[in-house]
């Protein structure tokens, strides 16, 4: 019989995460996560956070109802990420949380990220910044 704990274990293994990594990502102890996976804890206040990190639907995780993935296909496996660079746990958590948001909130987050990225690009292209960085490096020596 499929349980909350078995669904957590299944989703965690699919993401190739250890219990320690998942527990750390959601702010719980590894022992608590182990108790969940072993069926000693039938539900958890951490369920929404666990679902977000693992990129699964919280209702599916908690009760086995509804679609497994909230918005489309599962997150890519770390080995299938473009350019061969695996996502960090923080990046996976951010992407999972993003996928839980309504499209209007996703658009707002993309706008904010684009603005911040442009500011960073502008800063990095400023020759004065490069000169300051060279000075800092020389002072360290």
mmCIF file of N, CA, C and O in Angstrom, residues 16-112:
data_model
loop_
_atom_site.group_PDB
_atom_site.id
_atom_site.type_symbol
_atom_site.label_atom_id
_atom_site.label_comp_id
_atom_site.label_asym_id
_atom_site.label_seq_id
_atom_site.Cartn_x
_atom_site.Cartn_y
_atom_site.Cartn_z
ATOM 1 N N UNK A 16 17.199 12.249 -6.717
ATOM 2 C CA UNK A 16 18.566 11.860 -6.344
ATOM 3 C C UNK A 16 19.089 12.680 -5.155
ATOM 4 O O UNK A 16 20.227 13.111 -5.112
ATOM 5 N N UNK A 17 18.192 12.880 -4.191
ATOM 6 C CA UNK A 17 18.552 13.610 -2.973
ATOM 7 C C UNK A 17 18.693 12.632 -1.821
ATOM 8 O O UNK A 17 17.926 11.674 -1.727
ATOM 9 N N UNK A 18 19.615 12.900 -0.954
ATOM 10 C CA UNK A 18 19.735 12.116 0.273
ATOM 11 C C UNK A 18 18.716 12.627 1.281
ATOM 12 O O UNK A 18 18.174 13.734 1.135
ATOM 13 N N UNK A 19 18.478 11.827 2.313
ATOM 14 C CA UNK A 19 17.594 12.286 3.386
ATOM 15 C C UNK A 19 18.171 13.547 4.031
ATOM 16 O O UNK A 19 17.439 14.484 4.345
ATOM 17 N N UNK A 20 19.478 13.571 4.212
ATOM 18 C CA UNK A 20 20.125 14.724 4.846
ATOM 19 C C UNK A 20 19.898 15.986 4.011
ATOM 20 O O UNK A 20 19.553 17.042 4.536
ATOM 21 N N UNK A 21 20.064 15.869 2.682
ATOM 22 C CA UNK A 21 19.893 17.034 1.808
ATOM 23 C C UNK A 21 18.453 17.528 1.825
ATOM 24 O O UNK A 21 18.208 18.743 1.915
ATOM 25 N N UNK A 22 17.496 16.617 1.727
ATOM 26 C CA UNK A 22 16.095 17.032 1.736
ATOM 27 C C UNK A 22 15.727 17.633 3.085
ATOM 28 O O UNK A 22 15.088 18.693 3.147
ATOM 29 N N UNK A 23 16.107 16.982 4.156
ATOM 30 C CA UNK A 23 15.793 17.498 5.490
ATOM 31 C C UNK A 23 16.360 18.904 5.671
ATOM 32 O O UNK A 23 15.673 19.806 6.160
ATOM 33 N N UNK A 24 17.584 19.106 5.245
ATOM 34 C CA UNK A 24 18.221 20.420 5.347
ATOM 35 C C UNK A 24 17.481 21.456 4.505
ATOM 36 O O UNK A 24 17.261 22.584 4.945
ATOM 37 N N UNK A 25 17.072 21.070 3.297
ATOM 38 C CA UNK A 25 16.394 21.998 2.392
ATOM 39 C C UNK A 25 15.057 22.473 2.957
ATOM 40 O O UNK A 25 14.631 23.597 2.671
ATOM 41 N N UNK A 26 14.386 21.637 3.743
ATOM 42 C CA UNK A 26 13.076 22.022 4.285
ATOM 43 C C UNK A 26 13.144 22.445 5.755
ATOM 44 O O UNK A 26 12.136 22.854 6.319
ATOM 45 N N UNK A 27 14.316 22.344 6.368
ATOM 46 C CA UNK A 27 14.479 22.802 7.745
ATOM 47 C C UNK A 27 14.011 21.831 8.809
ATOM 48 O O UNK A 27 13.552 22.238 9.871
ATOM 49 N N UNK A 28 14.120 20.544 8.527
ATOM 50 C CA UNK A 28 13.743 19.539 9.512
ATOM 51 C C UNK A 28 14.944 18.638 9.790
ATOM 52 O O UNK A 28 15.937 18.701 9.088
ATOM 53 N N UNK A 29 14.839 17.792 10.785
ATOM 54 C CA UNK A 29 15.938 16.881 11.075
ATOM 55 C C UNK A 29 15.866 15.662 10.149
ATOM 56 O O UNK A 29 14.790 15.279 9.682
ATOM 57 N N UNK A 30 17.015 15.054 9.917
ATOM 58 C CA UNK A 30 17.058 13.845 9.098
ATOM 59 C C UNK A 30 16.288 12.734 9.781
ATOM 60 O O UNK A 30 15.624 11.929 9.133
ATOM 61 N N UNK A 31 16.329 12.684 11.108
ATOM 62 C CA UNK A 31 15.589 11.664 11.852
ATOM 63 C C UNK A 31 14.091 11.785 11.654
ATOM 64 O O UNK A 31 13.380 10.773 11.513
ATOM 65 N N UNK A 32 13.590 13.018 11.634
ATOM 66 C CA UNK A 32 12.169 13.250 11.399
ATOM 67 C C UNK A 32 11.787 12.776 9.995
ATOM 68 O O UNK A 32 10.771 12.113 9.809
ATOM 69 N N UNK A 33 12.634 13.077 9.011
ATOM 70 C CA UNK A 33 12.364 12.635 7.643
ATOM 71 C C UNK A 33 12.393 11.115 7.557
ATOM 72 O O UNK A 33 11.554 10.499 6.903
ATOM 73 N N UNK A 34 13.336 10.496 8.245
ATOM 74 C CA UNK A 34 13.404 9.033 8.268
ATOM 75 C C UNK A 34 12.130 8.444 8.866
ATOM 76 O O UNK A 34 11.589 7.461 8.334
ATOM 77 N N UNK A 35 11.642 9.051 9.950
ATOM 78 C CA UNK A 35 10.390 8.586 10.563
ATOM 79 C C UNK A 35 9.227 8.691 9.581
ATOM 80 O O UNK A 35 8.380 7.797 9.506
ATOM 81 N N UNK A 36 9.192 9.773 8.811
ATOM 82 C CA UNK A 36 8.134 9.939 7.803
ATOM 83 C C UNK A 36 8.231 8.825 6.769
ATOM 84 O O UNK A 36 7.252 8.141 6.478
ATOM 85 N N UNK A 37 9.424 8.636 6.210
ATOM 86 C CA UNK A 37 9.601 7.651 5.149
ATOM 87 C C UNK A 37 9.338 6.220 5.625
ATOM 88 O O UNK A 37 8.905 5.380 4.848
ATOM 89 N N UNK A 38 9.589 5.964 6.885
ATOM 90 C CA UNK A 38 9.378 4.620 7.426
ATOM 91 C C UNK A 38 7.960 4.407 7.960
ATOM 92 O O UNK A 38 7.661 3.367 8.544
ATOM 93 N N UNK A 39 7.087 5.388 7.746
ATOM 94 C CA UNK A 39 5.684 5.228 8.119
ATOM 95 C C UNK A 39 5.371 5.471 9.574
ATOM 96 O O UNK A 39 4.251 5.194 10.025
ATOM 97 N N UNK A 40 6.317 6.005 10.337
ATOM 98 C CA UNK A 40 6.072 6.277 11.756
ATOM 99 C C UNK A 40 5.322 7.584 11.957
ATOM 100 O O UNK A 40 4.796 7.841 13.043
ATOM 101 N N UNK A 41 5.295 8.427 10.930
ATOM 102 C CA UNK A 41 4.608 9.714 10.984
ATOM 103 C C UNK A 41 3.661 9.766 9.781
ATOM 104 O O UNK A 41 4.116 9.768 8.645
ATOM 105 N N UNK A 42 2.343 9.766 10.012
ATOM 106 C CA UNK A 42 1.395 9.679 8.901
ATOM 107 C C UNK A 42 1.237 10.959 8.091
ATOM 108 O O UNK A 42 0.776 10.933 6.954
ATOM 109 N N UNK A 43 1.605 12.113 8.651
ATOM 110 C CA UNK A 43 1.515 13.391 7.957
ATOM 111 C C UNK A 43 2.497 14.346 8.608
ATOM 112 O O UNK A 43 3.065 14.026 9.654
ATOM 113 N N UNK A 44 2.706 15.513 8.004
ATOM 114 C CA UNK A 44 3.684 16.441 8.554
ATOM 115 C C UNK A 44 3.333 17.872 8.182
ATOM 116 O O UNK A 44 2.799 18.127 7.095
ATOM 117 N N UNK A 45 3.651 18.790 9.076
ATOM 118 C CA UNK A 45 3.483 20.203 8.750
ATOM 119 C C UNK A 45 4.483 20.631 7.678
ATOM 120 O O UNK A 45 4.328 21.685 7.075
ATOM 121 N N UNK A 46 5.500 19.817 7.443
ATOM 122 C CA UNK A 46 6.511 20.111 6.420
ATOM 123 C C UNK A 46 6.078 19.677 5.018
ATOM 124 O O UNK A 46 6.799 19.890 4.060
ATOM 125 N N UNK A 47 4.905 19.066 4.889
ATOM 126 C CA UNK A 47 4.478 18.523 3.597
ATOM 127 C C UNK A 47 4.563 19.539 2.457
ATOM 128 O O UNK A 47 5.129 19.222 1.408
ATOM 129 N N UNK A 48 4.051 20.774 2.606
ATOM 130 C CA UNK A 48 4.165 21.726 1.490
ATOM 131 C C UNK A 48 5.612 22.032 1.110
ATOM 132 O O UNK A 48 5.944 22.130 -0.070
ATOM 133 N N UNK A 49 6.475 22.151 2.112
ATOM 134 C CA UNK A 49 7.888 22.431 1.835
ATOM 135 C C UNK A 49 8.564 21.243 1.158
ATOM 136 O O UNK A 49 9.342 21.412 0.217
ATOM 137 N N UNK A 50 8.272 20.046 1.646
ATOM 138 C CA UNK A 50 8.847 18.845 1.034
ATOM 139 C C UNK A 50 8.396 18.752 -0.420
ATOM 140 O O UNK A 50 9.198 18.499 -1.323
ATOM 141 N N UNK A 51 7.103 18.987 -0.650
ATOM 142 C CA UNK A 51 6.563 18.926 -2.012
ATOM 143 C C UNK A 51 7.240 19.952 -2.912
ATOM 144 O O UNK A 51 7.592 19.652 -4.060
ATOM 145 N N UNK A 52 7.437 21.168 -2.405
ATOM 146 C CA UNK A 52 8.071 22.211 -3.217
ATOM 147 C C UNK A 52 9.493 21.839 -3.591
ATOM 148 O O UNK A 52 9.898 21.981 -4.745
ATOM 149 N N UNK A 53 10.256 21.344 -2.628
ATOM 150 C CA UNK A 53 11.644 20.968 -2.908
ATOM 151 C C UNK A 53 11.705 19.810 -3.905
ATOM 152 O O UNK A 53 12.555 19.789 -4.793
ATOM 153 N N UNK A 54 10.785 18.871 -3.771
ATOM 154 C CA UNK A 54 10.806 17.690 -4.636
ATOM 155 C C UNK A 54 10.060 17.899 -5.958
ATOM 156 O O UNK A 54 10.079 17.029 -6.825
ATOM 157 N N UNK A 55 9.408 19.036 -6.119
ATOM 158 C CA UNK A 55 8.725 19.338 -7.366
ATOM 159 C C UNK A 55 7.486 18.500 -7.615
ATOM 160 O O UNK A 55 7.163 18.172 -8.747
ATOM 161 N N UNK A 56 6.802 18.149 -6.517
ATOM 162 C CA UNK A 56 5.580 17.359 -6.648
ATOM 163 C C UNK A 56 4.419 18.115 -6.033
ATOM 164 O O UNK A 56 4.592 19.057 -5.260
ATOM 165 N N UNK A 57 3.219 17.688 -6.381
ATOM 166 C CA UNK A 57 1.988 18.263 -5.866
ATOM 167 C C UNK A 57 1.840 17.880 -4.392
ATOM 168 O O UNK A 57 1.939 16.706 -4.038
ATOM 169 N N UNK A 58 1.603 18.850 -3.534
ATOM 170 C CA UNK A 58 1.476 18.586 -2.094
ATOM 171 C C UNK A 58 0.303 17.646 -1.782
ATOM 172 O O UNK A 58 0.416 16.800 -0.886
ATOM 173 N N UNK A 59 -0.804 17.764 -2.510
ATOM 174 C CA UNK A 59 -1.944 16.874 -2.284
ATOM 175 C C UNK A 59 -1.580 15.439 -2.652
ATOM 176 O O UNK A 59 -1.912 14.495 -1.934
ATOM 177 N N UNK A 60 -0.870 15.270 -3.761
ATOM 178 C CA UNK A 60 -0.418 13.928 -4.148
ATOM 179 C C UNK A 60 0.510 13.373 -3.071
ATOM 180 O O UNK A 60 0.396 12.216 -2.660
ATOM 181 N N UNK A 61 1.438 14.199 -2.598
ATOM 182 C CA UNK A 61 2.402 13.733 -1.602
ATOM 183 C C UNK A 61 1.683 13.331 -0.314
ATOM 184 O O UNK A 61 1.937 12.262 0.239
ATOM 185 N N UNK A 62 0.767 14.159 0.146
ATOM 186 C CA UNK A 62 0.092 13.910 1.423
ATOM 187 C C UNK A 62 -0.915 12.771 1.359
ATOM 188 O O UNK A 62 -0.964 11.933 2.258
ATOM 189 N N UNK A 63 -1.704 12.734 0.264
ATOM 190 C CA UNK A 63 -2.828 11.799 0.230
ATOM 191 C C UNK A 63 -2.850 10.859 -0.966
ATOM 192 O O UNK A 63 -3.729 10.010 -1.069
ATOM 193 N N UNK A 64 -1.933 11.046 -1.888
ATOM 194 C CA UNK A 64 -1.922 10.200 -3.079
ATOM 195 C C UNK A 64 -3.006 10.566 -4.075
ATOM 196 O O UNK A 64 -3.318 9.781 -4.970
ATOM 197 N N UNK A 65 -3.590 11.773 -3.931
ATOM 198 C CA UNK A 65 -4.656 12.212 -4.838
ATOM 199 C C UNK A 65 -4.152 13.330 -5.737
ATOM 200 O O UNK A 65 -3.264 14.084 -5.371
ATOM 201 N N UNK A 66 -4.755 13.430 -6.915
ATOM 202 C CA UNK A 66 -4.398 14.494 -7.844
ATOM 203 C C UNK A 66 -3.152 14.144 -8.644
ATOM 204 O O UNK A 66 -2.553 13.080 -8.463
ATOM 205 N N UNK A 67 -2.767 15.062 -9.527
ATOM 206 C CA UNK A 67 -1.581 14.792 -10.341
ATOM 207 C C UNK A 67 -0.319 14.805 -9.479
ATOM 208 O O UNK A 67 -0.243 15.534 -8.488
ATOM 209 N N UNK A 68 0.630 14.009 -9.866
ATOM 210 C CA UNK A 68 1.882 13.943 -9.108
ATOM 211 C C UNK A 68 2.653 15.254 -9.222
ATOM 212 O O UNK A 68 3.228 15.728 -8.253
ATOM 213 N N UNK A 69 2.659 15.826 -10.411
ATOM 214 C CA UNK A 69 3.414 17.057 -10.636
ATOM 215 C C UNK A 69 2.452 18.218 -10.832
ATOM 216 O O UNK A 69 1.488 18.107 -11.578
ATOM 217 N N UNK A 70 2.715 19.344 -10.146
ATOM 218 C CA UNK A 70 1.760 20.443 -10.144
ATOM 219 C C UNK A 70 1.553 21.122 -11.495
ATOM 220 O O UNK A 70 0.442 21.446 -11.845
ATOM 221 N N UNK A 71 2.594 21.345 -12.231
ATOM 222 C CA UNK A 71 2.490 22.096 -13.493
ATOM 223 C C UNK A 71 3.369 21.477 -14.550
ATOM 224 O O UNK A 71 4.465 21.931 -14.796
ATOM 225 N N UNK A 72 2.899 20.444 -15.169
ATOM 226 C CA UNK A 72 3.674 19.865 -16.254
ATOM 227 C C UNK A 72 4.590 18.752 -15.803
ATOM 228 O O UNK A 72 4.382 18.148 -14.758
ATOM 229 N N UNK A 73 5.620 18.493 -16.594
ATOM 230 C CA UNK A 73 6.493 17.354 -16.333
ATOM 231 C C UNK A 73 7.339 17.544 -15.085
ATOM 232 O O UNK A 73 7.458 18.639 -14.562
ATOM 233 N N UNK A 74 7.935 16.460 -14.669
ATOM 234 C CA UNK A 74 8.809 16.488 -13.508
ATOM 235 C C UNK A 74 10.020 17.370 -13.773
ATOM 236 O O UNK A 74 10.363 17.644 -14.911
ATOM 237 N N UNK A 75 10.654 17.810 -12.694
ATOM 238 C CA UNK A 75 11.903 18.540 -12.842
ATOM 239 C C UNK A 75 12.928 17.651 -13.525
ATOM 240 O O UNK A 75 12.924 16.440 -13.337
ATOM 241 N N UNK A 76 13.826 18.223 -14.287
ATOM 242 C CA UNK A 76 14.832 17.394 -14.929
ATOM 243 C C UNK A 76 15.741 16.752 -13.899
ATOM 244 O O UNK A 76 15.982 17.326 -12.839
ATOM 245 N N UNK A 77 16.189 15.572 -14.215
ATOM 246 C CA UNK A 77 17.177 14.925 -13.355
ATOM 247 C C UNK A 77 18.455 15.748 -13.411
ATOM 248 O O UNK A 77 18.775 16.333 -14.444
ATOM 249 N N UNK A 78 19.219 15.795 -12.325
ATOM 250 C CA UNK A 78 20.435 16.592 -12.334
ATOM 251 C C UNK A 78 21.369 16.262 -13.498
ATOM 252 O O UNK A 78 21.993 17.132 -14.048
ATOM 253 N N UNK A 79 21.427 15.000 -13.911
ATOM 254 C CA UNK A 79 22.337 14.624 -14.990
ATOM 255 C C UNK A 79 21.840 15.102 -16.350
ATOM 256 O O UNK A 79 22.589 15.107 -17.308
ATOM 257 N N UNK A 80 20.565 15.520 -16.455
ATOM 258 C CA UNK A 80 20.012 15.954 -17.730
ATOM 259 C C UNK A 80 19.925 17.470 -17.859
ATOM 260 O O UNK A 80 19.367 17.974 -18.808
ATOM 261 N N UNK A 81 20.467 18.193 -16.902
ATOM 262 C CA UNK A 81 20.387 19.639 -16.936
ATOM 263 C C UNK A 81 21.315 20.165 -18.019
ATOM 264 O O UNK A 81 22.394 19.627 -18.245
ATOM 265 N N UNK A 82 20.899 21.229 -18.699
ATOM 266 C CA UNK A 82 21.679 21.765 -19.807
ATOM 267 C C UNK A 82 23.115 22.053 -19.394
ATOM 268 O O UNK A 82 23.391 22.429 -18.268
ATOM 269 N N UNK A 83 24.013 21.871 -20.319
ATOM 270 C CA UNK A 83 25.447 22.104 -20.150
ATOM 271 C C UNK A 83 26.058 21.186 -19.097
ATOM 272 O O UNK A 83 27.170 21.416 -18.657
ATOM 273 N N UNK A 84 25.340 20.154 -18.693
ATOM 274 C CA UNK A 84 25.900 19.188 -17.754
ATOM 275 C C UNK A 84 26.063 19.715 -16.345
ATOM 276 O O UNK A 84 26.738 19.103 -15.537
ATOM 277 N N UNK A 85 25.467 20.851 -16.012
ATOM 278 C CA UNK A 85 25.585 21.423 -14.675
ATOM 279 C C UNK A 85 24.346 21.044 -13.877
ATOM 280 O O UNK A 85 23.236 21.377 -14.258
ATOM 281 N N UNK A 86 24.553 20.330 -12.784
ATOM 282 C CA UNK A 86 23.430 19.911 -11.946
ATOM 283 C C UNK A 86 22.896 21.093 -11.149
ATOM 284 O O UNK A 86 23.638 22.001 -10.793
ATOM 285 N N UNK A 87 21.599 21.064 -10.900
ATOM 286 C CA UNK A 87 20.996 22.086 -10.056
ATOM 287 C C UNK A 87 21.377 21.833 -8.605
ATOM 288 O O UNK A 87 21.392 20.696 -8.151
ATOM 289 N N UNK A 88 21.642 22.911 -7.873
ATOM 290 C CA UNK A 88 21.876 22.782 -6.436
ATOM 291 C C UNK A 88 20.534 22.545 -5.756
ATOM 292 O O UNK A 88 19.469 22.737 -6.360
ATOM 293 N N UNK A 89 20.561 22.166 -4.495
ATOM 294 C CA UNK A 89 19.313 21.986 -3.749
ATOM 295 C C UNK A 89 18.531 23.289 -3.682
ATOM 296 O O UNK A 89 17.304 23.287 -3.779
ATOM 297 N N UNK A 90 19.226 24.414 -3.503
ATOM 298 C CA UNK A 90 18.544 25.705 -3.467
ATOM 299 C C UNK A 90 17.874 26.006 -4.804
ATOM 300 O O UNK A 90 16.748 26.512 -4.841
ATOM 301 N N UNK A 91 18.561 25.709 -5.902
ATOM 302 C CA UNK A 91 17.970 25.948 -7.224
ATOM 303 C C UNK A 91 16.757 25.055 -7.456
ATOM 304 O O UNK A 91 15.745 25.496 -8.005
ATOM 305 N N UNK A 92 16.845 23.802 -7.022
ATOM 306 C CA UNK A 92 15.701 22.894 -7.153
ATOM 307 C C UNK A 92 14.515 23.388 -6.335
ATOM 308 O O UNK A 92 13.373 23.358 -6.785
ATOM 309 N N UNK A 93 14.801 23.853 -5.114
ATOM 310 C CA UNK A 93 13.734 24.359 -4.249
ATOM 311 C C UNK A 93 13.087 25.596 -4.878
ATOM 312 O O UNK A 93 11.854 25.735 -4.875
ATOM 313 N N UNK A 94 13.907 26.487 -5.439
ATOM 314 C CA UNK A 94 13.381 27.685 -6.082
ATOM 315 C C UNK A 94 12.517 27.320 -7.286
ATOM 316 O O UNK A 94 11.411 27.846 -7.451
ATOM 317 N N UNK A 95 12.994 26.404 -8.114
ATOM 318 C CA UNK A 95 12.233 25.989 -9.285
ATOM 319 C C UNK A 95 10.933 25.290 -8.877
ATOM 320 O O UNK A 95 9.875 25.535 -9.460
ATOM 321 N N UNK A 96 11.004 24.464 -7.862
ATOM 322 C CA UNK A 96 9.796 23.773 -7.394
ATOM 323 C C UNK A 96 8.774 24.772 -6.869
ATOM 324 O O UNK A 96 7.579 24.670 -7.170
ATOM 325 N N UNK A 97 9.227 25.745 -6.082
ATOM 326 C CA UNK A 97 8.318 26.758 -5.552
ATOM 327 C C UNK A 97 7.732 27.589 -6.690
ATOM 328 O O UNK A 97 6.533 27.888 -6.695
ATOM 329 N N UNK A 98 8.557 27.936 -7.664
ATOM 330 C CA UNK A 98 8.101 28.703 -8.832
ATOM 331 C C UNK A 98 6.979 27.963 -9.546
ATOM 332 O O UNK A 98 5.969 28.551 -9.923
ATOM 333 N N UNK A 99 7.139 26.656 -9.710
ATOM 334 C CA UNK A 99 6.144 25.871 -10.429
ATOM 335 C C UNK A 99 4.820 25.767 -9.682
ATOM 336 O O UNK A 99 3.798 25.469 -10.280
ATOM 337 N N UNK A 100 4.825 26.023 -8.387
ATOM 338 C CA UNK A 100 3.590 25.986 -7.612
ATOM 339 C C UNK A 100 2.786 27.286 -7.732
ATOM 340 O O UNK A 100 1.606 27.320 -7.407
ATOM 341 N N UNK A 101 3.435 28.341 -8.228
ATOM 342 C CA UNK A 101 2.793 29.646 -8.291
ATOM 343 C C UNK A 101 1.838 29.768 -9.472
ATOM 344 O O UNK A 101 2.052 29.152 -10.514
ATOM 345 N N UNK A 102 0.822 30.617 -9.324
ATOM 346 C CA UNK A 102 -0.037 30.911 -10.474
ATOM 347 C C UNK A 102 0.778 31.654 -11.542
ATOM 348 O O UNK A 102 1.786 32.300 -11.233
ATOM 349 N N UNK A 103 0.344 31.603 -12.779
ATOM 350 C CA UNK A 103 1.111 32.173 -13.886
ATOM 351 C C UNK A 103 1.380 33.664 -13.714
ATOM 352 O O UNK A 103 2.446 34.150 -14.094
ATOM 353 N N UNK A 104 0.460 34.406 -13.113
ATOM 354 C CA UNK A 104 0.679 35.839 -12.924
ATOM 355 C C UNK A 104 1.857 36.075 -11.976
ATOM 356 O O UNK A 104 2.669 36.988 -12.192
ATOM 357 N N UNK A 105 1.988 35.262 -10.930
ATOM 358 C CA UNK A 105 3.109 35.392 -10.002
ATOM 359 C C UNK A 105 4.409 34.917 -10.647
ATOM 360 O O UNK A 105 5.477 35.480 -10.402
ATOM 361 N N UNK A 106 4.327 33.890 -11.481
ATOM 362 C CA UNK A 106 5.518 33.443 -12.211
ATOM 363 C C UNK A 106 6.038 34.571 -13.101
ATOM 364 O O UNK A 106 7.242 34.822 -13.156
ATOM 365 N N UNK A 107 5.130 35.255 -13.792
ATOM 366 C CA UNK A 107 5.525 36.360 -14.668
ATOM 367 C C UNK A 107 6.194 37.477 -13.867
ATOM 368 O O UNK A 107 7.200 38.052 -14.297
ATOM 369 N N UNK A 108 5.647 37.791 -12.699
ATOM 370 C CA UNK A 108 6.229 38.832 -11.842
ATOM 371 C C UNK A 108 7.638 38.439 -11.389
ATOM 372 O O UNK A 108 8.556 39.257 -11.406
ATOM 373 N N UNK A 109 7.821 37.192 -10.999
ATOM 374 C CA UNK A 109 9.153 36.743 -10.588
ATOM 375 C C UNK A 109 10.146 36.795 -11.744
ATOM 376 O O UNK A 109 11.309 37.168 -11.558
ATOM 377 N N UNK A 110 9.692 36.419 -12.944
ATOM 378 C CA UNK A 110 10.586 36.503 -14.114
ATOM 379 C C UNK A 110 10.991 37.951 -14.376
ATOM 380 O O UNK A 110 12.146 38.242 -14.673
ATOM 381 N N UNK A 111 10.030 38.883 -14.239
ATOM 382 C CA UNK A 111 10.336 40.297 -14.446
ATOM 383 C C UNK A 111 11.372 40.780 -13.435
ATOM 384 O O UNK A 111 12.349 41.443 -13.790
ATOM 385 N N UNK A 112 11.183 40.427 -12.180
ATOM 386 C CA UNK A 112 12.127 40.831 -11.134
ATOM 387 C C UNK A 112 13.505 40.228 -11.399
ATOM 388 O O UNK A 112 14.525 40.929 -11.316
#
